Coordinates of C-alpha atoms and ligand atoms in Angstrom, one line a residue:
X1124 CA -7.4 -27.4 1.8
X1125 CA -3.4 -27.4 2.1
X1126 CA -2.2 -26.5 -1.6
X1127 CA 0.2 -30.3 -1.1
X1128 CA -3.8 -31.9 -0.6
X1129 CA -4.8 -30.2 -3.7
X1130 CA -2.0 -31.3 -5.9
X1131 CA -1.9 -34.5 -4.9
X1132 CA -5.9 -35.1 -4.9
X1133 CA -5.6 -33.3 -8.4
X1134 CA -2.4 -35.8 -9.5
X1135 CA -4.5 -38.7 -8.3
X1136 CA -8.0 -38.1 -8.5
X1137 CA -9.8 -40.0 -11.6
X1138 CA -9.9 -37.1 -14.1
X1139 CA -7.9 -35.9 -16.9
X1140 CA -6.6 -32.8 -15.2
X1141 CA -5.0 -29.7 -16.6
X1142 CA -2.0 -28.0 -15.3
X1143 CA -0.9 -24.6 -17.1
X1144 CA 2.7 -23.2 -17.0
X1145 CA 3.6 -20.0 -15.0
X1146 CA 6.9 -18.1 -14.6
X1147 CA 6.0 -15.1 -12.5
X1148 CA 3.7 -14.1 -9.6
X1149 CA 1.4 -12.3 -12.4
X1150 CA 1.6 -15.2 -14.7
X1151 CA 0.7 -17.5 -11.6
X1152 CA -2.5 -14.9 -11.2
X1153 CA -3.6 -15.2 -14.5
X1154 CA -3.5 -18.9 -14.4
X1155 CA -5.3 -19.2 -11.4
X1156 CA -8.0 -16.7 -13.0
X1157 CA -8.7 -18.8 -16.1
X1158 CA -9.6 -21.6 -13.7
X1159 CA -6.6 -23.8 -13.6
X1160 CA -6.9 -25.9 -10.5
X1161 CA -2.9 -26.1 -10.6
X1162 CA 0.3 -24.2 -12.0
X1163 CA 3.4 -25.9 -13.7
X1164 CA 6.1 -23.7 -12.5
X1165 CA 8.0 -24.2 -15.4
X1166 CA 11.9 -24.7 -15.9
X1167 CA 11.9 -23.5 -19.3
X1168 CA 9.7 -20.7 -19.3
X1169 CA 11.8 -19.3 -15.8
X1170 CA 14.8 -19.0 -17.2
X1171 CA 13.9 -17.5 -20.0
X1172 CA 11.8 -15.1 -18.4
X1173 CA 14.9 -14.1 -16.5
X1174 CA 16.8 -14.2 -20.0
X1175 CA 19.0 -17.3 -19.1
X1176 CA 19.2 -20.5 -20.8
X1177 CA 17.2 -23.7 -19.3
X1178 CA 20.6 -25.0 -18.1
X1179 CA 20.8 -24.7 -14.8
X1180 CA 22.4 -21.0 -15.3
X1181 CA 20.0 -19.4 -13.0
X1182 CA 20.5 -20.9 -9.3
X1183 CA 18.3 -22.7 -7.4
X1184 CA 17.3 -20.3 -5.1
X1185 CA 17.2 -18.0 -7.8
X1186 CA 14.2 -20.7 -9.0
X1187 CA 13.2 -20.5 -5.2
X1188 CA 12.5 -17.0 -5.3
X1189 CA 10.4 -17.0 -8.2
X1190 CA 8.4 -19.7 -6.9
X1191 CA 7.7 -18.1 -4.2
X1192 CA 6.4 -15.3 -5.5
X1193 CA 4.1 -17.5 -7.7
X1194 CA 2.9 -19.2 -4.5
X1195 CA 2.2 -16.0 -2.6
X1196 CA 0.2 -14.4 -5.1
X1197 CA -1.9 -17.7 -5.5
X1198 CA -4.2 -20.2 -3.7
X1199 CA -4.1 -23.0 -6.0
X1200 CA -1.0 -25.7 -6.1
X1201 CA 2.3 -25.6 -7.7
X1202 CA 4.1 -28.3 -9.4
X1203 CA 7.4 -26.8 -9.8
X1204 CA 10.0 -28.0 -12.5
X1205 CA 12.6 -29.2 -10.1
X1206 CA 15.3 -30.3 -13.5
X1207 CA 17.4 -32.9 -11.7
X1208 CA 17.3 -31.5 -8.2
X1209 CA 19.9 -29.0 -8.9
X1210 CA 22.4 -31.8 -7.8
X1211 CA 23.0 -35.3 -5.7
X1212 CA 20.6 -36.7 -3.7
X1213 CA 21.4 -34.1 -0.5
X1214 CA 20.6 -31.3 -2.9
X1215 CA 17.3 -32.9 -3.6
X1216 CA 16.5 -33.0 0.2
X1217 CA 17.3 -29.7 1.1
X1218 CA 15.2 -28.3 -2.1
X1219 CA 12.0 -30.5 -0.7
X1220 CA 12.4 -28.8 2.7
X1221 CA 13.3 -25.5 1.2
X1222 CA 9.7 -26.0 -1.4
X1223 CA 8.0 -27.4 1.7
X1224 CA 8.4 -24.2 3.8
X1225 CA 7.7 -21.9 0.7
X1226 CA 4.1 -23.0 0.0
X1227 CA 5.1 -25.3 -3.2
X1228 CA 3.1 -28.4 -3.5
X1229 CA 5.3 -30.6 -5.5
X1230 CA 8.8 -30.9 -8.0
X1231 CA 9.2 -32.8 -10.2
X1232 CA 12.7 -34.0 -10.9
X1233 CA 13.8 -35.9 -14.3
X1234 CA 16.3 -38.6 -14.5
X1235 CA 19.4 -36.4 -16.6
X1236 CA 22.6 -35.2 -15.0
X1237 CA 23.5 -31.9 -13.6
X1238 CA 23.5 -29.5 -15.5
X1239 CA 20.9 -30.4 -17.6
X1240 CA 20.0 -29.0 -20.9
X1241 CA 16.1 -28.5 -22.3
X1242 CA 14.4 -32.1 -23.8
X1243 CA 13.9 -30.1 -27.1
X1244 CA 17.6 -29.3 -27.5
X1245 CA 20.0 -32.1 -28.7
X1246 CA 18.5 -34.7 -27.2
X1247 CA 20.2 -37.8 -28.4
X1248 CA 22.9 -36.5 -26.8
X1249 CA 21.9 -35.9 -23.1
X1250 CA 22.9 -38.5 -20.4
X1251 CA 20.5 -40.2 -18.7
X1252 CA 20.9 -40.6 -14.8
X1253 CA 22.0 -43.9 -13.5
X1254 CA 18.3 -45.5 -12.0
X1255 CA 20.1 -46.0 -8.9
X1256 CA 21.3 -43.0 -8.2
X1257 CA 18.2 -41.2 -9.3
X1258 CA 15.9 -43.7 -7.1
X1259 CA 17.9 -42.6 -4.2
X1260 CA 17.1 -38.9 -4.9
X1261 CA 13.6 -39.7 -4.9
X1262 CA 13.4 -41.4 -1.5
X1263 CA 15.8 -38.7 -0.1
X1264 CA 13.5 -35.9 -1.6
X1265 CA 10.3 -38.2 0.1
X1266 CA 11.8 -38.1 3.2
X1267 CA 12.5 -34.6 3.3
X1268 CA 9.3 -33.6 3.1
X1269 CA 7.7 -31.3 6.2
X1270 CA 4.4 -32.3 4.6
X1271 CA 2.9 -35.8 3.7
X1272 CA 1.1 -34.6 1.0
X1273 CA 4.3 -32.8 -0.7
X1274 CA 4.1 -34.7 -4.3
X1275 CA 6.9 -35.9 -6.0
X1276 CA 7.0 -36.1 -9.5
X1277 CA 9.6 -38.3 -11.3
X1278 CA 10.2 -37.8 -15.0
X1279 CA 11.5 -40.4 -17.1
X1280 CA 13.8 -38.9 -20.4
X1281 CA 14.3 -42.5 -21.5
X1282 CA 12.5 -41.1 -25.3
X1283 CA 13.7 -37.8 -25.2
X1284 CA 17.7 -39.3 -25.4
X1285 CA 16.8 -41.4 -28.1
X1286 CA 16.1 -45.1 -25.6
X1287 CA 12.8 -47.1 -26.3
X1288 CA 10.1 -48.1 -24.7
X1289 CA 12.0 -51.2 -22.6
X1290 CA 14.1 -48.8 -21.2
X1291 CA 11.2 -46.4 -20.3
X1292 CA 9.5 -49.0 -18.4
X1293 CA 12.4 -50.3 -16.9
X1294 CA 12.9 -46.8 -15.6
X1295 CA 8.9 -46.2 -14.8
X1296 CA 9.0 -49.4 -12.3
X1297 CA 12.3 -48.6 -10.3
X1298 CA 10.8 -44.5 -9.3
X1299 CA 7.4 -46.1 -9.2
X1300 CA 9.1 -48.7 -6.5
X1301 CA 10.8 -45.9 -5.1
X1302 CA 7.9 -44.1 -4.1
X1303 CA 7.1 -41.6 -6.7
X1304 CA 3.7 -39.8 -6.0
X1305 CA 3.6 -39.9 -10.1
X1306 CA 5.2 -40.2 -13.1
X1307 CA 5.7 -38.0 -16.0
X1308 CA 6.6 -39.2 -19.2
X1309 CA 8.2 -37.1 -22.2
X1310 CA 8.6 -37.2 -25.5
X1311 CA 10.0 -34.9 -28.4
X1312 CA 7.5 -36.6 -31.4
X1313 CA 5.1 -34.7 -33.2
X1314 CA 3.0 -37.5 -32.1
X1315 CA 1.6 -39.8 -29.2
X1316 CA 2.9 -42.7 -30.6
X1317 CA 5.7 -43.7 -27.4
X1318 CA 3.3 -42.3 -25.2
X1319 CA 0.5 -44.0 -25.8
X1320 CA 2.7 -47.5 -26.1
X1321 CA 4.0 -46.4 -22.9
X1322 CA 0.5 -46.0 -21.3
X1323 CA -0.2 -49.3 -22.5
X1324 CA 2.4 -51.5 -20.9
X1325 CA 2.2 -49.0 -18.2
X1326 CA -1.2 -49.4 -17.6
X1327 CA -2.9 -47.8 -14.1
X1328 CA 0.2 -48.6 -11.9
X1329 CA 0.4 -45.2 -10.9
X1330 CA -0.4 -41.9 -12.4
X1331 CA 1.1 -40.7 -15.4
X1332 CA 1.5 -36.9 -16.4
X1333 CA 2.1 -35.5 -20.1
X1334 CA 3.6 -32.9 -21.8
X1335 CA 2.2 -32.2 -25.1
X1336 CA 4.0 -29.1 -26.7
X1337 CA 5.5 -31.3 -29.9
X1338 CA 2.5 -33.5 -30.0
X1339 CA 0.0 -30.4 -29.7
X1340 CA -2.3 -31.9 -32.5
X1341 CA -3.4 -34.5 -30.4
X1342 CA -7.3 -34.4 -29.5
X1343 CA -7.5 -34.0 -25.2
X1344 CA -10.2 -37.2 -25.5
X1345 CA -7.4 -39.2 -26.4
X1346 CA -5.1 -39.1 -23.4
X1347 CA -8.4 -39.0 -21.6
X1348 CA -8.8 -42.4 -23.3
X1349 CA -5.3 -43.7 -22.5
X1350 CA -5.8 -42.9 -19.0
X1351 CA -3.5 -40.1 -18.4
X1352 CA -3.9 -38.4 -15.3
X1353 CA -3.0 -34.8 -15.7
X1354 CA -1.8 -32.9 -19.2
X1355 CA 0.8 -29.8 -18.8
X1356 CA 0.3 -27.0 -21.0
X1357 CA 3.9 -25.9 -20.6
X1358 CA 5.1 -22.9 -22.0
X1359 CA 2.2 -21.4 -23.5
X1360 CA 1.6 -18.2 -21.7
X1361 CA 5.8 -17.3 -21.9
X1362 CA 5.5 -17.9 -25.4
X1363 CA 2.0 -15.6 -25.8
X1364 CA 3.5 -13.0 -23.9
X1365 CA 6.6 -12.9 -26.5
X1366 CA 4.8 -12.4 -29.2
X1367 CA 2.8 -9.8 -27.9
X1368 CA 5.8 -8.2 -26.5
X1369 CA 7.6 -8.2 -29.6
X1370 CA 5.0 -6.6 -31.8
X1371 CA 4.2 -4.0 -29.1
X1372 CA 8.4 -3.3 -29.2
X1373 CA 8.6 -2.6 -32.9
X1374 CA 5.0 -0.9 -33.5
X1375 CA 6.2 1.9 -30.7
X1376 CA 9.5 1.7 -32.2
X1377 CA 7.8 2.4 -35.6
X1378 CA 5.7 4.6 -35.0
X1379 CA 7.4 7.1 -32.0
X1380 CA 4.2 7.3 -30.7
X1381 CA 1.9 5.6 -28.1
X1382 CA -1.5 6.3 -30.6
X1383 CA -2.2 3.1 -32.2
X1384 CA -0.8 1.0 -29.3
X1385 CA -3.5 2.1 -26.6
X1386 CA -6.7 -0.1 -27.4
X1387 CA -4.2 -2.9 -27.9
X1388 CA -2.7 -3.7 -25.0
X1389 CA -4.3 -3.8 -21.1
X1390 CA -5.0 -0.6 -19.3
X1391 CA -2.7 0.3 -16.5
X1392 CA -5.8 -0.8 -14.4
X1393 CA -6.1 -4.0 -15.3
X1394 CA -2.0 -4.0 -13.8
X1395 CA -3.3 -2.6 -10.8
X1396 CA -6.3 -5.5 -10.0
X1397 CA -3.8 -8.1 -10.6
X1398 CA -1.5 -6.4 -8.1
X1399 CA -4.3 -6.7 -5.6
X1400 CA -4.0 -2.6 -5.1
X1401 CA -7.7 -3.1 -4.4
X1402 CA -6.4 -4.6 -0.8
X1403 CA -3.6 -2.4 -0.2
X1404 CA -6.1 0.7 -0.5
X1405 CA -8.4 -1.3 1.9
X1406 CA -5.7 -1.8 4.2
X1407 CA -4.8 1.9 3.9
X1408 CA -7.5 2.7 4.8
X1409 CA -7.4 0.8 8.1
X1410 CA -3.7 1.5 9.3
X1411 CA -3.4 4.8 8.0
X1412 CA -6.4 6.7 9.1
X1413 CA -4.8 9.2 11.7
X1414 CA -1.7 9.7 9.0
X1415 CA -3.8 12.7 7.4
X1416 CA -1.8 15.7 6.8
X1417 CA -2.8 18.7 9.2
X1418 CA -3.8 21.8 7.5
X1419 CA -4.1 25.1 9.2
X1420 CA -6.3 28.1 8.7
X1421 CA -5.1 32.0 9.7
X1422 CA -7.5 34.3 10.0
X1423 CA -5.9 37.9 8.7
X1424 CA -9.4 39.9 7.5
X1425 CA -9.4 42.7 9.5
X1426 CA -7.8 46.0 9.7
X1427 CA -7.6 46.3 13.4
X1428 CA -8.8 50.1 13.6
X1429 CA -7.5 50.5 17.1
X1430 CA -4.0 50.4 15.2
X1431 CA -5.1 53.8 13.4
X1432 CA -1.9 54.7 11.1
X1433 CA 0.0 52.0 11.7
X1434 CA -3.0 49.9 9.8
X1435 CA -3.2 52.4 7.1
X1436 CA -1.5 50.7 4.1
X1437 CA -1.6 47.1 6.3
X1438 CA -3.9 44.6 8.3
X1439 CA -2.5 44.5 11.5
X1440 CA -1.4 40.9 10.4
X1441 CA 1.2 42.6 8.1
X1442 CA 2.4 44.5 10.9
X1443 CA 5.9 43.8 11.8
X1444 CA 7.1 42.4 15.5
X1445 CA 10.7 42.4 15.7
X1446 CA 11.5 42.9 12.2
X1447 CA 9.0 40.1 10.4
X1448 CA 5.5 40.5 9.6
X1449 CA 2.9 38.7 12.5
X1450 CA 1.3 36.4 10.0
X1451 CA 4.8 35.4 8.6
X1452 CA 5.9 34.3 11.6
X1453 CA 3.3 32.2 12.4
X1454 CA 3.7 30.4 8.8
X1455 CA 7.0 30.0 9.4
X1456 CA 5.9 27.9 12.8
X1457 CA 3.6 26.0 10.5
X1458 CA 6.2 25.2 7.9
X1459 CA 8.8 24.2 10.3
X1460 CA 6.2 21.0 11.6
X1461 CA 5.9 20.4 8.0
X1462 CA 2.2 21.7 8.0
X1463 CA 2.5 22.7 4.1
X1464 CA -1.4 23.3 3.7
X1465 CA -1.7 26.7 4.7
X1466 CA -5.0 28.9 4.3
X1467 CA -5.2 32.5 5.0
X1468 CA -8.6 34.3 5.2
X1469 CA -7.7 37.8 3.8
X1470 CA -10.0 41.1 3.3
X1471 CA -8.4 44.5 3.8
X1472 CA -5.6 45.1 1.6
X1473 CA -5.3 41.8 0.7
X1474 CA -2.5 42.6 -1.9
X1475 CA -0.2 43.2 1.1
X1476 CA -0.6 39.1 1.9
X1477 CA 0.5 38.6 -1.6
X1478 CA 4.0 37.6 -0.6
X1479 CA 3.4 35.3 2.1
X1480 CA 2.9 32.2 -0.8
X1481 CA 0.4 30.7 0.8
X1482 CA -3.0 29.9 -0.2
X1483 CA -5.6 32.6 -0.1
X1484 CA -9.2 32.8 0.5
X1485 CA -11.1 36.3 0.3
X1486 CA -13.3 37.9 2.8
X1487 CA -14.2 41.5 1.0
X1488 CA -17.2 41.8 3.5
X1489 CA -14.4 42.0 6.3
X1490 CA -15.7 45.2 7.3
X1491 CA -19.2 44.0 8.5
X1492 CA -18.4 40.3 9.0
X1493 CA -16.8 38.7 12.5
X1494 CA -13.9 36.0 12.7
X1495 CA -16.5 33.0 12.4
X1496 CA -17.8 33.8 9.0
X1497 CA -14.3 34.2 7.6
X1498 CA -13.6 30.8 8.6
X1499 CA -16.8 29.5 7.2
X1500 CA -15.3 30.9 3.9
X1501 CA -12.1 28.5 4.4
X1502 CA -14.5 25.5 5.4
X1503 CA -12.7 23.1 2.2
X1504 CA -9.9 23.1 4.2
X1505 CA -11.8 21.7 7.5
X1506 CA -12.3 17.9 5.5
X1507 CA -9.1 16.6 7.5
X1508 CA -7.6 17.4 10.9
X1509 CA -6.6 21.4 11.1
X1510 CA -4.4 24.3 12.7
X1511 CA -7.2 27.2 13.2
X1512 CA -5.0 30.6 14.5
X1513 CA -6.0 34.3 14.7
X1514 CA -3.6 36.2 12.3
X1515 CA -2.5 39.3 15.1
X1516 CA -0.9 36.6 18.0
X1517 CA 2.6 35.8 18.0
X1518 CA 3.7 33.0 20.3
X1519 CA 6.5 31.0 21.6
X1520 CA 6.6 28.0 19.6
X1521 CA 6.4 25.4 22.4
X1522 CA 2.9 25.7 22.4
X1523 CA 2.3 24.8 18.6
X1524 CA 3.9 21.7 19.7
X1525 CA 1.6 20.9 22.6
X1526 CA -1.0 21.8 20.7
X1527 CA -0.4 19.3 18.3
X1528 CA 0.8 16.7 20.1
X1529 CA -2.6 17.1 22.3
X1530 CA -4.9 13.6 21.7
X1531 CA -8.1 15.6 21.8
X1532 CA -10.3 16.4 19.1
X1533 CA -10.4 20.0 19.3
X1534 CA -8.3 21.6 21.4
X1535 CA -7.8 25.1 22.6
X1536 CA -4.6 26.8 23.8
X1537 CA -5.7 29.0 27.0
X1538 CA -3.5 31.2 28.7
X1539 CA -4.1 31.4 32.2
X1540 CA -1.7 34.2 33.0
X1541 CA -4.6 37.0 33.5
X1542 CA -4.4 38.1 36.6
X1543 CA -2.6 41.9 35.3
X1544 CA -5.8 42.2 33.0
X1545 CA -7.0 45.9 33.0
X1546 CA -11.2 45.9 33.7
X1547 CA -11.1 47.3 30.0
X1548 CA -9.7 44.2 28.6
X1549 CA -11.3 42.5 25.8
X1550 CA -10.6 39.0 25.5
X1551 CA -12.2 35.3 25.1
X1552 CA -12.0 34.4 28.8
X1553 CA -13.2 31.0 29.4
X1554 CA -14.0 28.2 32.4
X1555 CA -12.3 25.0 32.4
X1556 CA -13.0 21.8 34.6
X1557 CA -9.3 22.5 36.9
X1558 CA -7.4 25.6 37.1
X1559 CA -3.5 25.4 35.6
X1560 CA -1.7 23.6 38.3
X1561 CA 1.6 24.5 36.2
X1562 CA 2.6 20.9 37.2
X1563 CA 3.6 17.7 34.8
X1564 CA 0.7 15.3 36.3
X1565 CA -1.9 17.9 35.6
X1566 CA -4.9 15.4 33.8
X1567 CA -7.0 16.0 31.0
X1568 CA -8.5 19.6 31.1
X1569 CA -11.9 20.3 29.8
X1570 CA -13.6 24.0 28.4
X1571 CA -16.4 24.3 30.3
X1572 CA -17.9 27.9 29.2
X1573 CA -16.4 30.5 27.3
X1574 CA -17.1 33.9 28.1
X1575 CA -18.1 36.1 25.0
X1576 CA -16.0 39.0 25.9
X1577 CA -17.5 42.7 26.5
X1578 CA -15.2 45.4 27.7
X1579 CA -15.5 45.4 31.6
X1580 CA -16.3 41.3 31.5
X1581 CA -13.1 40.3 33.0
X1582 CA -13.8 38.7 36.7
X1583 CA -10.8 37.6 38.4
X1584 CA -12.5 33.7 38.9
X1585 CA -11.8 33.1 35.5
X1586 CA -9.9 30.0 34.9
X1587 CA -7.5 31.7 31.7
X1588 CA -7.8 33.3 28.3
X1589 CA -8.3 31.6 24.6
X1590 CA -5.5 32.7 23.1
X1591 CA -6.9 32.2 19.3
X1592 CA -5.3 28.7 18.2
X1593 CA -7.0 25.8 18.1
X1594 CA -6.5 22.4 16.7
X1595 CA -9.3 19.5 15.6
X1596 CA -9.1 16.1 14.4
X1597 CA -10.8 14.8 11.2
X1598 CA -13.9 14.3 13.7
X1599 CA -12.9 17.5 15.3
X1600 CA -13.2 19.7 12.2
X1601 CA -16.9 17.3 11.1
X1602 CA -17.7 18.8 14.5
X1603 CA -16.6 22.1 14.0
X1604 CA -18.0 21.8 10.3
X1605 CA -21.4 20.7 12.3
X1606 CA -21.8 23.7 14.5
X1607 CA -20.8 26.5 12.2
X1608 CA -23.6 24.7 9.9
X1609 CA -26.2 25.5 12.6
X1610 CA -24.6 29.0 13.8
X1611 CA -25.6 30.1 9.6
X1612 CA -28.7 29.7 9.8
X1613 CA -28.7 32.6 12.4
X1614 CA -29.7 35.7 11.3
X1615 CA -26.8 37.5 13.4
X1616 CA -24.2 34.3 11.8
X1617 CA -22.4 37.1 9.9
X1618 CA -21.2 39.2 12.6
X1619 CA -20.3 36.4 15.1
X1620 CA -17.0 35.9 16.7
X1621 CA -14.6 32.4 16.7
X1622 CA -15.7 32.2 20.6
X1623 CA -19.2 31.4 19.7
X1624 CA -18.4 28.3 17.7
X1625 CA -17.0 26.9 20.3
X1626 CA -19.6 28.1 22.7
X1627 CA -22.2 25.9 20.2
X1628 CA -20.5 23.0 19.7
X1629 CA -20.1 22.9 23.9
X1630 CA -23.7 23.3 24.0
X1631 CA -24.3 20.7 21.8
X1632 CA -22.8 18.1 24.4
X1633 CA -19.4 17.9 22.5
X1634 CA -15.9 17.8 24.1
X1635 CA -12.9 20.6 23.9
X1636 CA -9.9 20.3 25.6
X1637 CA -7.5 22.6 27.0
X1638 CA -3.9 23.1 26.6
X1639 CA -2.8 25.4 29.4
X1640 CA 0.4 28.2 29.0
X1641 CA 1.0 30.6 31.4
X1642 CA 1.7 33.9 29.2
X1643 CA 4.6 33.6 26.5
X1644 CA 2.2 34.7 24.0
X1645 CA 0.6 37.8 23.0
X1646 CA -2.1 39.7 20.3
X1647 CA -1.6 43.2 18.9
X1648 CA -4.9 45.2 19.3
X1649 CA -3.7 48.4 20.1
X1650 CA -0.7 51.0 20.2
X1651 CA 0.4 49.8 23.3
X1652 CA 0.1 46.3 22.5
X1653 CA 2.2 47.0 19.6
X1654 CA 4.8 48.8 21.5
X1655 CA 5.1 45.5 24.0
X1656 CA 4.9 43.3 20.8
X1657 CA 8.6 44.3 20.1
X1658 CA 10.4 43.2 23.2
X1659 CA 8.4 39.8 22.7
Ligands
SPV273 C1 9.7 -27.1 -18.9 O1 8.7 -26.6 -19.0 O2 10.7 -26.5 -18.5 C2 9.9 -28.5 -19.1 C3 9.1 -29.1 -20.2 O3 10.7 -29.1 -18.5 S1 10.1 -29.1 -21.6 O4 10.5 -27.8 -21.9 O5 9.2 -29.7 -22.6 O6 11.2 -30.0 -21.3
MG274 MG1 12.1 -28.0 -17.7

């Protein structure tokens, strides 16, 4: 039901009904929690929430603001505490349209003159409105309204400024005539008396609204008895939320210390449900799945005998192309995409690594143990999408980028520049479903078999050469994850090479793609390769 249907239903409706102030969007929430079917957005407790003075010192759409807050953050209706319309009769119809469009139910406008000052304060002293005037504003603000059921509220301050009942009721009839949704009258006694005489003449005419704060004492059944049609607790929680304030202030104050203040007041938590953070996390969740950070993994274990004396006091990773270490270059591609997350598997001389202030995991079986189990070790870092990379390839960085910016969920960069191979050559050649066509429309390219590399394997129908980097997706590395799994339970698991993982998770029906470069890459196995390294 519209929020205007529920106020008005609630304003009319045969019931004493209860309406409790709010000044906030988190006030309005805790209102709407105890089970108020309505709010009171009140003048009072506004302004002095934003440290003003209830004189019209805050602006209207200062009041706007607030109230729409309230409204957003709640389902049930707001009446809000409209003073005297913040001006002449054209004031009060641009505030109905402005409450209209905001999700505000109703105002309620009393008969004083702008500005106003609070009924409590010097109140024999506050002009009243001329009933003219203020009978105008009321049809102006009803025919403002976007929305038929829009209640206005018109408050007579006949009591308040020190008048008596004649002049009440004299006031009562002209708004009623008007076309006032309701009435509210006010009074600054400690008790009902002028209300309950005014009740009397006034009889069921229309419905009548209170506002209790001076004559708290009275018992609820009476104004149930005197036919009253809704009650408004009206500054209750602002003036709860003081006092708690202030004895929370000086205690800290006191006492330096947060120790004895804890189990008194609401845990940050409790902040956090009324904010809702339960749906933002939801929401998260949905909008912001892709949005998880890449991690990468560099595998650096091994020596790399071939190397002999140049992997003495090293890993071949450590070894230096064109004045930086192998492995640091390749971090330094990874850093400059912002891929902070950086693993490195690391086994001989692992010391040497040290430097590279990246995270470590150790492989000390690297002698006996391939590329796949040293991943396996790094597995944590396969929960989200990854960067997987052999530690010996350097590589222009180009391909990083196409890498990355490939939609697949595991994807391998293959070179498919092989055609000087010696017969020697020991590599992870591989099939794919198209050659390299070298050309900007080439489609989607799929790994169709890799080829676990033997010397002499090399067969000039290959399609290309896995250079060693991969990348996956979050469902890419549970696939990964998925086939390294199985691979374990082999007895040969231990000593298998990165090829083989891929080779499983092919045979297990799943999909890699292929990012094609044609050289502009290389790995450093050998003297020679080493020698070529440094004119990369
Ligand atoms: C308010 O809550 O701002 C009111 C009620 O107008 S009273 O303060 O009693 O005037
Ligand atoms: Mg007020």
């Amino acid at each position: 039901m519209k929020k205007t249907t529920q106020l008005k239903n609630l304003i009319c409706g045969r019931e004493l009904e209860f309406l409790m102030e709010a000044h906030s969007g988190l006030s309005a929430r805790i209102v709407e929690e105890a089970g108020f079917p309505g709010i009171w957005g009140s003048g009072l407790s506004i302004s002095a929430a934003m440290g003003v003075r209830d004189n019209n010192e805050a602006s209207w759409t200062q009041v706007l603001e607030t109230v729409e807050f309230m409204a957003d953050c709640t389902t049930i209706p707001i009446l809000l505490d409209g003073d005297t319309g913040y001006g002449n009769f054209n004031n009060m119809r641009r505030l109905v349209r402005k409450l209209c469009q905001r999700g505000v139910a109703g105002v309620c406008i009393e008969d004083k003159v702008f500005p106003k000052t609070n009924s409590f304060l010097r109140g024999e002293q506050q002009p009243l409105a001329d009933i003219d005037e203020f009978s105008g504003k009321i049809k102006a603000g009803l025919d403002s309204r976007i929305d038929d059921d829009f209640c206005i509220v018109a408050r007579i301050e006949a009591f308040i400024a020190g008048w008596g009942l004649k002049e009440a009721l004299k006031r009562a009839d002209a708004y009623h005539r008007a076309g006032a949704t309701a009435l509210l009258i006010h009074s600054k006694r400690n008790r009902p008396d002028e209300i309950f005489a005014f009740m009397k003449e006034w009889g069921d005419r229309c419905p009548v609204i209170i506002v209790p704060t001076k004559y708290y004492s009275t018992p609820t059944e009476e104004f149930r008895r005197h036919g009253i049609a809704a009650v408004i607790w009206a500054n209750h929680l602002l003036r709860s939320a003081v006092k708690a304030m202030q004895e929370t202030a000086a205690e800290i104050f006191e006492q330096q210390s947060l120790i004895d203040i804890e189990d008194k007041v609401v845990p940050v938590k409790e902040i956090f449900r009324l904010q809702n953070d339960e749906e933002l996390a939801e929401a998260e969740g949905r909008y912001l799945a892709s949005k998880r950070e890449l991690a990468a993994i560099i595998l650096a274990a091994g020596r790399g005998k071939e190397l002999g004396d140049l992997t003495l006091d090293r890993p071949k990773a450590m070894l230096q192309v064109n004045g930086t270490p192998i492995i640091k270059q390749t971090l330094d591609q990874l850093h400059a995409r912002s891929i902070k997350d950086v693993t490195v598997v690391r086994g001989y001389k692992k010391e040497t690594l040290a430097p590279l202030g990246c995270s470590f995991v150790d492989n000390d079986r690297y002698d006996e143990t391939g590329e796949l189990y040293s991943l396996y070790l790094a597995r944590a870092q396969l929960e989200g999408p990854a960067v997987i990379c052999y530690g010996d390839i350097v590589f222009r960085s180009y391909i990083l980028d196409e890498l990355i910016g490939h939609p697949g969920d595991i994807v391998v960069v293959v070179d498919s520049h092989i055609g000087e191979r010696r017969a020697d050559y020991v590599g992870d050649f591989v099939r794919c479903s198209e050659k390299n066509r070298k050309s900007y429309d080439q489609g989607r390219v799929r790994l169709r078999a890799i080829e676990l590399a033997e010397k002499g394997s090399f067969d000039e129908a290959l399609d290309g050469e896995w250079i060693g980097l991969l990348k996956t997706t979050e469902a890419g590395s549970s696939a990964l994850l998925e086939a390294m799994e199985e691979l374990a339970q082999r007895p040969n698991f231990k000593k298998m090479k990165l090829a083989e993982l891929l080779d499983q998770v092919l045979a297990g029906g799943g999909v890699v793609d292929v990012v094609y470069i044609d050289g502009h890459w290389m790995d450093v196995d050998n003297y020679e390769d080493f020698a070529r390294s440094q004119g990369f």
